[in-house]
Short mmCIF file of N, CA and C in Angstrom, two decimals:
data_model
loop_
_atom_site.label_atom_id
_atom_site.label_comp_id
_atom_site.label_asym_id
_atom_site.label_seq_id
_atom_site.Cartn_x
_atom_site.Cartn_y
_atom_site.Cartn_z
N UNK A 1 -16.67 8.26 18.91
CA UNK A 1 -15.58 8.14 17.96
C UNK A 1 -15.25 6.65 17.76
N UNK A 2 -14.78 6.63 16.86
CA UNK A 2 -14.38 4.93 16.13
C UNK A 2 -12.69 5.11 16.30
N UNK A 3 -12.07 3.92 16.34
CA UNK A 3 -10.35 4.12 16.53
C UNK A 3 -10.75 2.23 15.70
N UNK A 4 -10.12 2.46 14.95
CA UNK A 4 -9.96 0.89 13.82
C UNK A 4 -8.09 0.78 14.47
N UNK A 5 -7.79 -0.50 14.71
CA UNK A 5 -6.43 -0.68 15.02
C UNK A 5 -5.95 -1.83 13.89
N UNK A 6 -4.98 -1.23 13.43
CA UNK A 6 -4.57 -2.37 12.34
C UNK A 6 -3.16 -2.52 12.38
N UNK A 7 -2.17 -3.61 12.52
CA UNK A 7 -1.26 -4.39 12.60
C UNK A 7 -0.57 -4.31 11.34
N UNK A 8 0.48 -3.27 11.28
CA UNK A 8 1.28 -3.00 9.76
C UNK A 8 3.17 -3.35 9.91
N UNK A 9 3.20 -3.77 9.19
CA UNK A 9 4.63 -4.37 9.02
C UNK A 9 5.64 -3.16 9.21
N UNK A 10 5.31 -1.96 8.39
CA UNK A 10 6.25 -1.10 8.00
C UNK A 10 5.51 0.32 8.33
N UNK A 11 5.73 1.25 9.54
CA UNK A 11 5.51 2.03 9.64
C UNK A 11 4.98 2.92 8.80
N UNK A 12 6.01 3.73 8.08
CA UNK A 12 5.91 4.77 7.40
C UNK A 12 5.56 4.55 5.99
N UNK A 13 5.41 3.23 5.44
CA UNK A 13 4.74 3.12 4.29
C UNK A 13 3.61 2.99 4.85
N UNK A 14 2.67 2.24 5.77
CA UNK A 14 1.28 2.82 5.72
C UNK A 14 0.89 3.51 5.80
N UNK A 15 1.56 4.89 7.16
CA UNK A 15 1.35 6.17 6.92
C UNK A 15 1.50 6.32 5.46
N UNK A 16 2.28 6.57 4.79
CA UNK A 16 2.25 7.05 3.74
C UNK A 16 1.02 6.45 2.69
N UNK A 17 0.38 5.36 2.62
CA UNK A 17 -0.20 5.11 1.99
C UNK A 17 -2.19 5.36 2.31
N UNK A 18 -1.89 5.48 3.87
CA UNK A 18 -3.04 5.97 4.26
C UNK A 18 -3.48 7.30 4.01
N UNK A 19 -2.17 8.21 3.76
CA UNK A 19 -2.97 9.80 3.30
C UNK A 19 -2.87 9.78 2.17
N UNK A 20 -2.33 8.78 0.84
CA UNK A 20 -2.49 8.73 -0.19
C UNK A 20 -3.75 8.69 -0.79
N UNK A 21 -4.48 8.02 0.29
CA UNK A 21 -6.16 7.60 0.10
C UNK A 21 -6.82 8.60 1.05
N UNK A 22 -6.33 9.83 1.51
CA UNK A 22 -7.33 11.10 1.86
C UNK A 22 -6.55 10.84 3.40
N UNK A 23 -6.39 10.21 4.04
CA UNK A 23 -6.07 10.34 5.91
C UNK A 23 -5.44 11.26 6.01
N UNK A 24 -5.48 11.97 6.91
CA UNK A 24 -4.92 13.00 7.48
C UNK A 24 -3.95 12.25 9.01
N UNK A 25 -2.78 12.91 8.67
CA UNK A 25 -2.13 12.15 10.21
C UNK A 25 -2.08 13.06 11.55
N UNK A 26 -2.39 12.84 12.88
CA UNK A 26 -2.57 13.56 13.60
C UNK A 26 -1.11 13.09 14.34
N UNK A 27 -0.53 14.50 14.19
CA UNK A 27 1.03 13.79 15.22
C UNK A 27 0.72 13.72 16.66
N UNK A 28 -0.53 14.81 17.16
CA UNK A 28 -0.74 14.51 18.79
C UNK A 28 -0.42 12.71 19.28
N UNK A 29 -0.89 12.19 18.42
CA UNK A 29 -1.06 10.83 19.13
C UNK A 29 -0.42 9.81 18.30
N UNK A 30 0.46 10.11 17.29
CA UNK A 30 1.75 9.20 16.50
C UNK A 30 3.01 8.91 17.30
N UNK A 31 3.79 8.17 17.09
CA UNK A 31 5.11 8.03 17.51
C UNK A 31 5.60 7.01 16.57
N UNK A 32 6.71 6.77 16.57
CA UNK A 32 7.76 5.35 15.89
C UNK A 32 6.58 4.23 16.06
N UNK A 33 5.84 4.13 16.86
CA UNK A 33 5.57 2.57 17.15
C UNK A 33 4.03 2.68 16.51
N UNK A 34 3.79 3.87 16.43
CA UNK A 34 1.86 3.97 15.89
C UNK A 34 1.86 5.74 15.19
N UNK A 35 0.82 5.41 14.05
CA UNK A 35 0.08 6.34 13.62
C UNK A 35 -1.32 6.68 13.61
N UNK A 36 -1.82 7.48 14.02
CA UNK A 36 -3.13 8.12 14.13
C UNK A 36 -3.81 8.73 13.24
N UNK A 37 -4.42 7.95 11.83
CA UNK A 37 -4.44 8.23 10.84
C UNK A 37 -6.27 8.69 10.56
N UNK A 38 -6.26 10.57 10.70
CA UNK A 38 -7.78 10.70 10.86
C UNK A 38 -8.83 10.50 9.13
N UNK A 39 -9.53 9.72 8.94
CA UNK A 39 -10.50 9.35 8.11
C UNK A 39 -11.84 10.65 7.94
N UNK A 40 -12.21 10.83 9.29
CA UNK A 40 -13.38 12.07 9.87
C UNK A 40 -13.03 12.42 10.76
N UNK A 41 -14.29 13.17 10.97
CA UNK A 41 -14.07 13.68 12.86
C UNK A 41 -14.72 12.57 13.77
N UNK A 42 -15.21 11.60 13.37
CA UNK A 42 -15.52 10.60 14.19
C UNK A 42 -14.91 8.70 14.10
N UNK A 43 -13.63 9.05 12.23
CA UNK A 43 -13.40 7.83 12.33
C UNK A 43 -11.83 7.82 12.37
N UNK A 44 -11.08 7.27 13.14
CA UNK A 44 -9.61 7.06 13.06
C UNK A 44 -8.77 5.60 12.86
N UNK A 45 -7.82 5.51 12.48
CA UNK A 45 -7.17 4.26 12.02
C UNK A 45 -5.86 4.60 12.85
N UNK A 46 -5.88 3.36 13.51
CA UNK A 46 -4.34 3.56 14.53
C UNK A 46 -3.61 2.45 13.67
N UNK A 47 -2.42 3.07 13.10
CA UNK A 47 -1.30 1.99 12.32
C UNK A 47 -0.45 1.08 13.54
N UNK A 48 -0.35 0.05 13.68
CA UNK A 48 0.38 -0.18 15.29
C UNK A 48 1.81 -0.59 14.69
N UNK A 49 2.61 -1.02 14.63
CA UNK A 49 3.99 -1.85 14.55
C UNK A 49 3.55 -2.84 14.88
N UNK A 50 4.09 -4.34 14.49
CA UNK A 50 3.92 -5.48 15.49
C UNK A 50 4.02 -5.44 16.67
N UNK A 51 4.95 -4.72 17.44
CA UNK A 51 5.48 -4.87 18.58
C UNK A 51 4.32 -3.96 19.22
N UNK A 52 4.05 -2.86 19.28
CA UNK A 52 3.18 -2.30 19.82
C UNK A 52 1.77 -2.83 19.75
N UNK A 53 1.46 -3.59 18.48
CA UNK A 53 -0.25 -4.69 18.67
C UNK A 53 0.27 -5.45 19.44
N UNK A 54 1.37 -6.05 19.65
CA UNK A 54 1.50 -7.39 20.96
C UNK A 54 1.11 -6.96 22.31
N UNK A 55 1.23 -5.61 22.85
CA UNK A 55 1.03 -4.75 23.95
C UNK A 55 -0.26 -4.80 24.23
N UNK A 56 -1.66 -5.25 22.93
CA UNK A 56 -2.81 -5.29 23.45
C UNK A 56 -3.42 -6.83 23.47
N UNK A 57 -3.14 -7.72 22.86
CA UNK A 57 -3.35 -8.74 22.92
C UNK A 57 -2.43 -10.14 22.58
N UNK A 58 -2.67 -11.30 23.09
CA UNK A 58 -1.23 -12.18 23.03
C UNK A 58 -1.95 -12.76 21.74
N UNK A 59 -3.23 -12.87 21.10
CA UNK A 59 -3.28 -13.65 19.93
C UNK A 59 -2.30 -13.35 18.72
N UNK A 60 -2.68 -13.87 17.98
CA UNK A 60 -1.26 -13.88 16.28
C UNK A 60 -1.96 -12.97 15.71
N UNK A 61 -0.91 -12.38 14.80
CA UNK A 61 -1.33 -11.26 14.16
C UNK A 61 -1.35 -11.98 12.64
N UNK A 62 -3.20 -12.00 12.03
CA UNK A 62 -2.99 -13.16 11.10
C UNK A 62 -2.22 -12.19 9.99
N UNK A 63 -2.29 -13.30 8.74
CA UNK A 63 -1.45 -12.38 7.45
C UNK A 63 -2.86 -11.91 6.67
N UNK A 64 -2.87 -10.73 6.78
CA UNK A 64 -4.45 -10.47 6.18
C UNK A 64 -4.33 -10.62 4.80
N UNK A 65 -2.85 -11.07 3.94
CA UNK A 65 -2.89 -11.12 2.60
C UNK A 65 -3.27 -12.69 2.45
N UNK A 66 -3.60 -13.49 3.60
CA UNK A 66 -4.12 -14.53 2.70
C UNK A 66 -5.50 -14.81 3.85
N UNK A 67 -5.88 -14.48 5.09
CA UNK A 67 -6.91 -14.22 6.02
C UNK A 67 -7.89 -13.19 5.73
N UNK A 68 -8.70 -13.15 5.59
CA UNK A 68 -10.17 -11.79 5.97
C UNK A 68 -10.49 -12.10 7.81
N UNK A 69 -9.87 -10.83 8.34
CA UNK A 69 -10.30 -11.44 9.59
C UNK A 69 -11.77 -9.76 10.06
N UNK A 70 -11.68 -9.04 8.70
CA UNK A 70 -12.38 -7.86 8.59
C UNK A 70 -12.76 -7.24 7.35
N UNK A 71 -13.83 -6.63 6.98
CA UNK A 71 -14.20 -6.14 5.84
C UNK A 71 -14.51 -4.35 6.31
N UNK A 72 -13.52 -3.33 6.19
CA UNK A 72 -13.64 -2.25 6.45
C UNK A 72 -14.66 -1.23 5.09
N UNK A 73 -15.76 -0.84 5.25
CA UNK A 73 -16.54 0.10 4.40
C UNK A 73 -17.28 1.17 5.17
N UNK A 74 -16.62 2.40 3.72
CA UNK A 74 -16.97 3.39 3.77
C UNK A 74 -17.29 4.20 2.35
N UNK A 75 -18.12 4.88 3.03
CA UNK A 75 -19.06 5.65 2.04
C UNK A 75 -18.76 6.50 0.97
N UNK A 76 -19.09 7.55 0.10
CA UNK A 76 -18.62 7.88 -1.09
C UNK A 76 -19.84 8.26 -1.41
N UNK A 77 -19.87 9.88 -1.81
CA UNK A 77 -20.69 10.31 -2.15
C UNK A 77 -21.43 10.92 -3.98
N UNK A 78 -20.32 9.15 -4.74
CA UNK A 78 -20.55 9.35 -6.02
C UNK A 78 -19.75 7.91 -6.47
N UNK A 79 -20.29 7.39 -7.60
CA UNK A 79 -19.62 6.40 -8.18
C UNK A 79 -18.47 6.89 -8.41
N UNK A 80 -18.29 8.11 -8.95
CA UNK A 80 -16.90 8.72 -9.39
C UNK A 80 -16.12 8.39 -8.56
N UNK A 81 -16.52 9.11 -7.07
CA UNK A 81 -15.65 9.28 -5.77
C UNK A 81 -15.25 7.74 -4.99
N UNK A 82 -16.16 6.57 -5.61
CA UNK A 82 -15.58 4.80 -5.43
C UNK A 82 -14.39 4.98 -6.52
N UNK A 83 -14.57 4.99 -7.58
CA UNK A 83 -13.39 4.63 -8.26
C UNK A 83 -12.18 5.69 -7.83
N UNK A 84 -12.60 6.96 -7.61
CA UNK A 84 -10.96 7.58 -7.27
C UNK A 84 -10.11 7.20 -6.26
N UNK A 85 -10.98 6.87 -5.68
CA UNK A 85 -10.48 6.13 -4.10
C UNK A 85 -9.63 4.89 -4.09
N UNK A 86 -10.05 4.26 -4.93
CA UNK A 86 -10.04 2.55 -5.34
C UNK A 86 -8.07 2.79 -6.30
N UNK A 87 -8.81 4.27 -7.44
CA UNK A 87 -7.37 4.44 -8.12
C UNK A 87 -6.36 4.73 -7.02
N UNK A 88 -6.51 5.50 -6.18
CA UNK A 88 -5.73 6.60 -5.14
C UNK A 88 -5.08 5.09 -4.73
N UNK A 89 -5.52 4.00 -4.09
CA UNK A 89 -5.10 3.18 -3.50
C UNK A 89 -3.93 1.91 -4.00
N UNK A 90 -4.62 2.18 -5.63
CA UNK A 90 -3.76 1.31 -6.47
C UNK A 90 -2.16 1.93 -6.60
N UNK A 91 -2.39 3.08 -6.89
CA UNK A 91 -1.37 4.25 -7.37
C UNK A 91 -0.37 3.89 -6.18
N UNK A 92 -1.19 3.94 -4.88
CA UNK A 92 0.08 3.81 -3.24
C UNK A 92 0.49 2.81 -3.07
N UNK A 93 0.14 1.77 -3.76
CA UNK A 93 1.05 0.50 -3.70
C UNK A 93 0.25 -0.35 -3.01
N UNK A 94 -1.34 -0.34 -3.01
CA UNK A 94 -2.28 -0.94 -2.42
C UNK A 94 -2.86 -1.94 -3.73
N UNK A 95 -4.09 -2.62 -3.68
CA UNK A 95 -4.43 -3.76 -4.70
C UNK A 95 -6.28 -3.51 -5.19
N UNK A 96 -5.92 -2.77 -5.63
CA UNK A 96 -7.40 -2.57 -6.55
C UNK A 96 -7.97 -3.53 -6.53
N UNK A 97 -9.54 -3.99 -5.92
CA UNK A 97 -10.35 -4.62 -6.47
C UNK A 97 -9.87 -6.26 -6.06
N UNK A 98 -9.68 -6.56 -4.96
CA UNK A 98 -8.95 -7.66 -3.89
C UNK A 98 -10.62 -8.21 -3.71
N UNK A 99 -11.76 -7.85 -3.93
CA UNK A 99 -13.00 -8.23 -3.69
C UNK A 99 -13.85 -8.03 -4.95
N UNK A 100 -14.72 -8.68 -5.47
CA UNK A 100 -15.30 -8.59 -6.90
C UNK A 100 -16.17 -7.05 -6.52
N UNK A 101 -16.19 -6.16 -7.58
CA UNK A 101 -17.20 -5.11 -8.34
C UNK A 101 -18.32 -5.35 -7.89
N UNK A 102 -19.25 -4.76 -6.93
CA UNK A 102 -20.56 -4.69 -6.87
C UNK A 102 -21.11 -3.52 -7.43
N UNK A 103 -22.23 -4.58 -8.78
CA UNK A 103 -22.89 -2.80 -9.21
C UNK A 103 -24.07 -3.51 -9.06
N UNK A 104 -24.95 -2.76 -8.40
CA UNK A 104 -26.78 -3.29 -8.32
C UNK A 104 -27.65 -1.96 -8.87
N UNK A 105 -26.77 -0.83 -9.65
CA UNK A 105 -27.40 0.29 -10.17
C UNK A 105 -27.84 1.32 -9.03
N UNK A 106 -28.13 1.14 -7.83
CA UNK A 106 -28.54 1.94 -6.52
C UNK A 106 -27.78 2.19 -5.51
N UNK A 107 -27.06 1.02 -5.99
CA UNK A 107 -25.77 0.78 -5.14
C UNK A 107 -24.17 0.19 -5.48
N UNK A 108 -23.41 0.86 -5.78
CA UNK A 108 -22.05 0.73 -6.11
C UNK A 108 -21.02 0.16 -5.52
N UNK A 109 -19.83 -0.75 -5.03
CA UNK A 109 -18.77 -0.62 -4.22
C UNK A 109 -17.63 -1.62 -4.81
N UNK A 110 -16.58 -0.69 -5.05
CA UNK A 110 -15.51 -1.22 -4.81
C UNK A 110 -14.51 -1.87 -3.51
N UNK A 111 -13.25 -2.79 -3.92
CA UNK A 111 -12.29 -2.51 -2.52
C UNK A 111 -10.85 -2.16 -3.29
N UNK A 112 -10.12 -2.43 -1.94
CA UNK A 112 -8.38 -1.93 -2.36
C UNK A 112 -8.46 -2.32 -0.70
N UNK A 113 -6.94 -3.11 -1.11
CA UNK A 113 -5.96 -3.65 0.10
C UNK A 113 -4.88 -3.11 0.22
N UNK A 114 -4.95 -2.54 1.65
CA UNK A 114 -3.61 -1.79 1.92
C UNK A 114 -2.14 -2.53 1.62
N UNK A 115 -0.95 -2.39 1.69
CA UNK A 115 -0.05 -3.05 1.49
C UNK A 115 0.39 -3.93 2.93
N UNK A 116 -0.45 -4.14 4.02
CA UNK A 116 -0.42 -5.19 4.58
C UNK A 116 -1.85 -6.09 4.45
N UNK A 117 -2.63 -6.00 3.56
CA UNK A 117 -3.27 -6.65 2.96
C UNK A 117 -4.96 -6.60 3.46
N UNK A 118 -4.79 -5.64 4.59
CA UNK A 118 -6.43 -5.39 5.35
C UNK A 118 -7.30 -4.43 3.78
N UNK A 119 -8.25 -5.53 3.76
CA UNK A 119 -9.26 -4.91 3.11
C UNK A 119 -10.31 -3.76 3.34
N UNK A 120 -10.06 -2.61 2.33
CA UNK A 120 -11.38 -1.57 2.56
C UNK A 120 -12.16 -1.34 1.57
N UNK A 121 -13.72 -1.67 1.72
CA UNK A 121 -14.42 -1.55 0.62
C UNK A 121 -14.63 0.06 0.47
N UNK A 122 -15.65 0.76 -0.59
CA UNK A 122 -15.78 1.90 -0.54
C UNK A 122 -16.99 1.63 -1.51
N UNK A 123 -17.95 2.61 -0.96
CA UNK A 123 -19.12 2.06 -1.63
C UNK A 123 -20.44 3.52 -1.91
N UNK A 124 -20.91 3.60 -2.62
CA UNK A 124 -21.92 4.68 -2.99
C UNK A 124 -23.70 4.42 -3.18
N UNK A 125 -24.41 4.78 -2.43
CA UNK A 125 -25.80 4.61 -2.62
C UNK A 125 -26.54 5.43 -2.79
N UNK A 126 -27.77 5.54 -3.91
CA UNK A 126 -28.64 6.85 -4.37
C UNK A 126 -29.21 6.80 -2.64
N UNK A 127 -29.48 8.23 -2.92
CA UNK A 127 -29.81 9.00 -2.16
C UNK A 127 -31.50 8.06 -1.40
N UNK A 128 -32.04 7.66 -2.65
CA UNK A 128 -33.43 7.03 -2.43
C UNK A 128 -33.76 6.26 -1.85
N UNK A 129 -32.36 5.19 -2.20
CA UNK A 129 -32.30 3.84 -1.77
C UNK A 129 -32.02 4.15 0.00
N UNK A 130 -31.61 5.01 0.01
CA UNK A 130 -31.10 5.25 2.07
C UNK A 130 -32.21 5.62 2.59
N UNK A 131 -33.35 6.19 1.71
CA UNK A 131 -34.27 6.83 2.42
C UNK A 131 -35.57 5.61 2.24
N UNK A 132 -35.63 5.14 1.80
CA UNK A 132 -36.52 4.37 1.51
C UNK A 132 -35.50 2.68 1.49
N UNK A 133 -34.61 2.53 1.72
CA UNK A 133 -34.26 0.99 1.97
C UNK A 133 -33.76 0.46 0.46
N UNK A 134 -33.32 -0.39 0.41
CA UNK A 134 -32.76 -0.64 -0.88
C UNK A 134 -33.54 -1.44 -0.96
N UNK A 135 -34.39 -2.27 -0.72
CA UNK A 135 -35.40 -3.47 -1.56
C UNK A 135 -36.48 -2.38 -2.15
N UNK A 136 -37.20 -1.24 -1.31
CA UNK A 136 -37.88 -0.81 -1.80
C UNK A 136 -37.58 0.06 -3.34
N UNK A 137 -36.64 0.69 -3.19
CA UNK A 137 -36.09 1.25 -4.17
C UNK A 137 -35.51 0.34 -5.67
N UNK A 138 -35.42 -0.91 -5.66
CA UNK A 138 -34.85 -1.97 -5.96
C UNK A 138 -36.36 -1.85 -6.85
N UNK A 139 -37.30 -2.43 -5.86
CA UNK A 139 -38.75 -2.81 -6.51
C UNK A 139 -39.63 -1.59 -7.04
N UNK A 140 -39.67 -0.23 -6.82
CA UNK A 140 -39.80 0.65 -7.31
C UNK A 140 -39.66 0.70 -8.99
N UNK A 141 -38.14 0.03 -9.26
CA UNK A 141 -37.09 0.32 -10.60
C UNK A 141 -37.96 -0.63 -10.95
N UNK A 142 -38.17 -1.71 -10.80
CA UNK A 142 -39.10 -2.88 -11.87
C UNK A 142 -40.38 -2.60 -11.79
N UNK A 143 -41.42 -1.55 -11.40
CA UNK A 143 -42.46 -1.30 -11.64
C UNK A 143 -42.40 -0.62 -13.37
N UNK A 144 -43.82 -1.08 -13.99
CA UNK A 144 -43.83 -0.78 -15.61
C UNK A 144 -44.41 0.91 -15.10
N UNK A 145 -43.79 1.58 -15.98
CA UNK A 145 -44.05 2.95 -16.15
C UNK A 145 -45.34 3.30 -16.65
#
């Protein structure tokens, strides 16, 4: 299992903005000070409070609205399903597109920044390109028919 820990100003607006974008919240392991925000069955996002990220480490908690100290991506099983994601995020009070549009035709991805400013890309690849690598599939497309 994956546990992503991210450093949020305001509790209950990231909850809230994290199931805006699909999370499911697990109260087993929430309280006032953290949310347990499930993504899959193997990926989770712990929302911390400041005060509760100080409990794991004494470094600064940078301002990710003007720092990249992470580039979070995940998958999408349709160009459609990048952009709904990307809308879902704008709609919650998150920032559409905080990273330029990648289109390479095989491969798609948007981002959106939560409202403490951690970036998540979201991104879609033909089926071909995973099975065969994206250069190959890439060089495939420029062969003359």
């Amino acid at each position: 299992m994956i546990f992503i820990n991210l450093p949020v100003a305001d509790l209950a607006r990231s909850t809230a903005f994290y199931e805006a974008v699909g999370a499911t919240k697990n109260d087993k392991f929430s309280d006032d000070t953290a949310a347990c925000m499930v993504l899959s069955d193997v990926i989770h996002v712990m929302l911390l409070t400041h005060d509760k990220w100080k409990g794991f480490t004494d470094r600064a908690i940078p301002d990710a609205h003007a720092w990249a100290q992470v580039l979070l991506c995940l998958s999408e099983d349709s160009r459609e399903a990048v952009d709904a994601v990307v809308g879902k995020a704008a709609q919650a009070g998150g920032q559409a597109d905080p990273n330029a549009v990648q289109d390479y035709g095989f491969m798609y991805g948007r981002s959106y920044a939560d409202p403490d400013g951690h970036i998540w890309e979201t991104m879609w690849m033909d089926a071909a390109a995973v099975a065969a690598g994206p250069e190959a599939f890439a060089a495939d497309q420029h062969q003359p028919a």
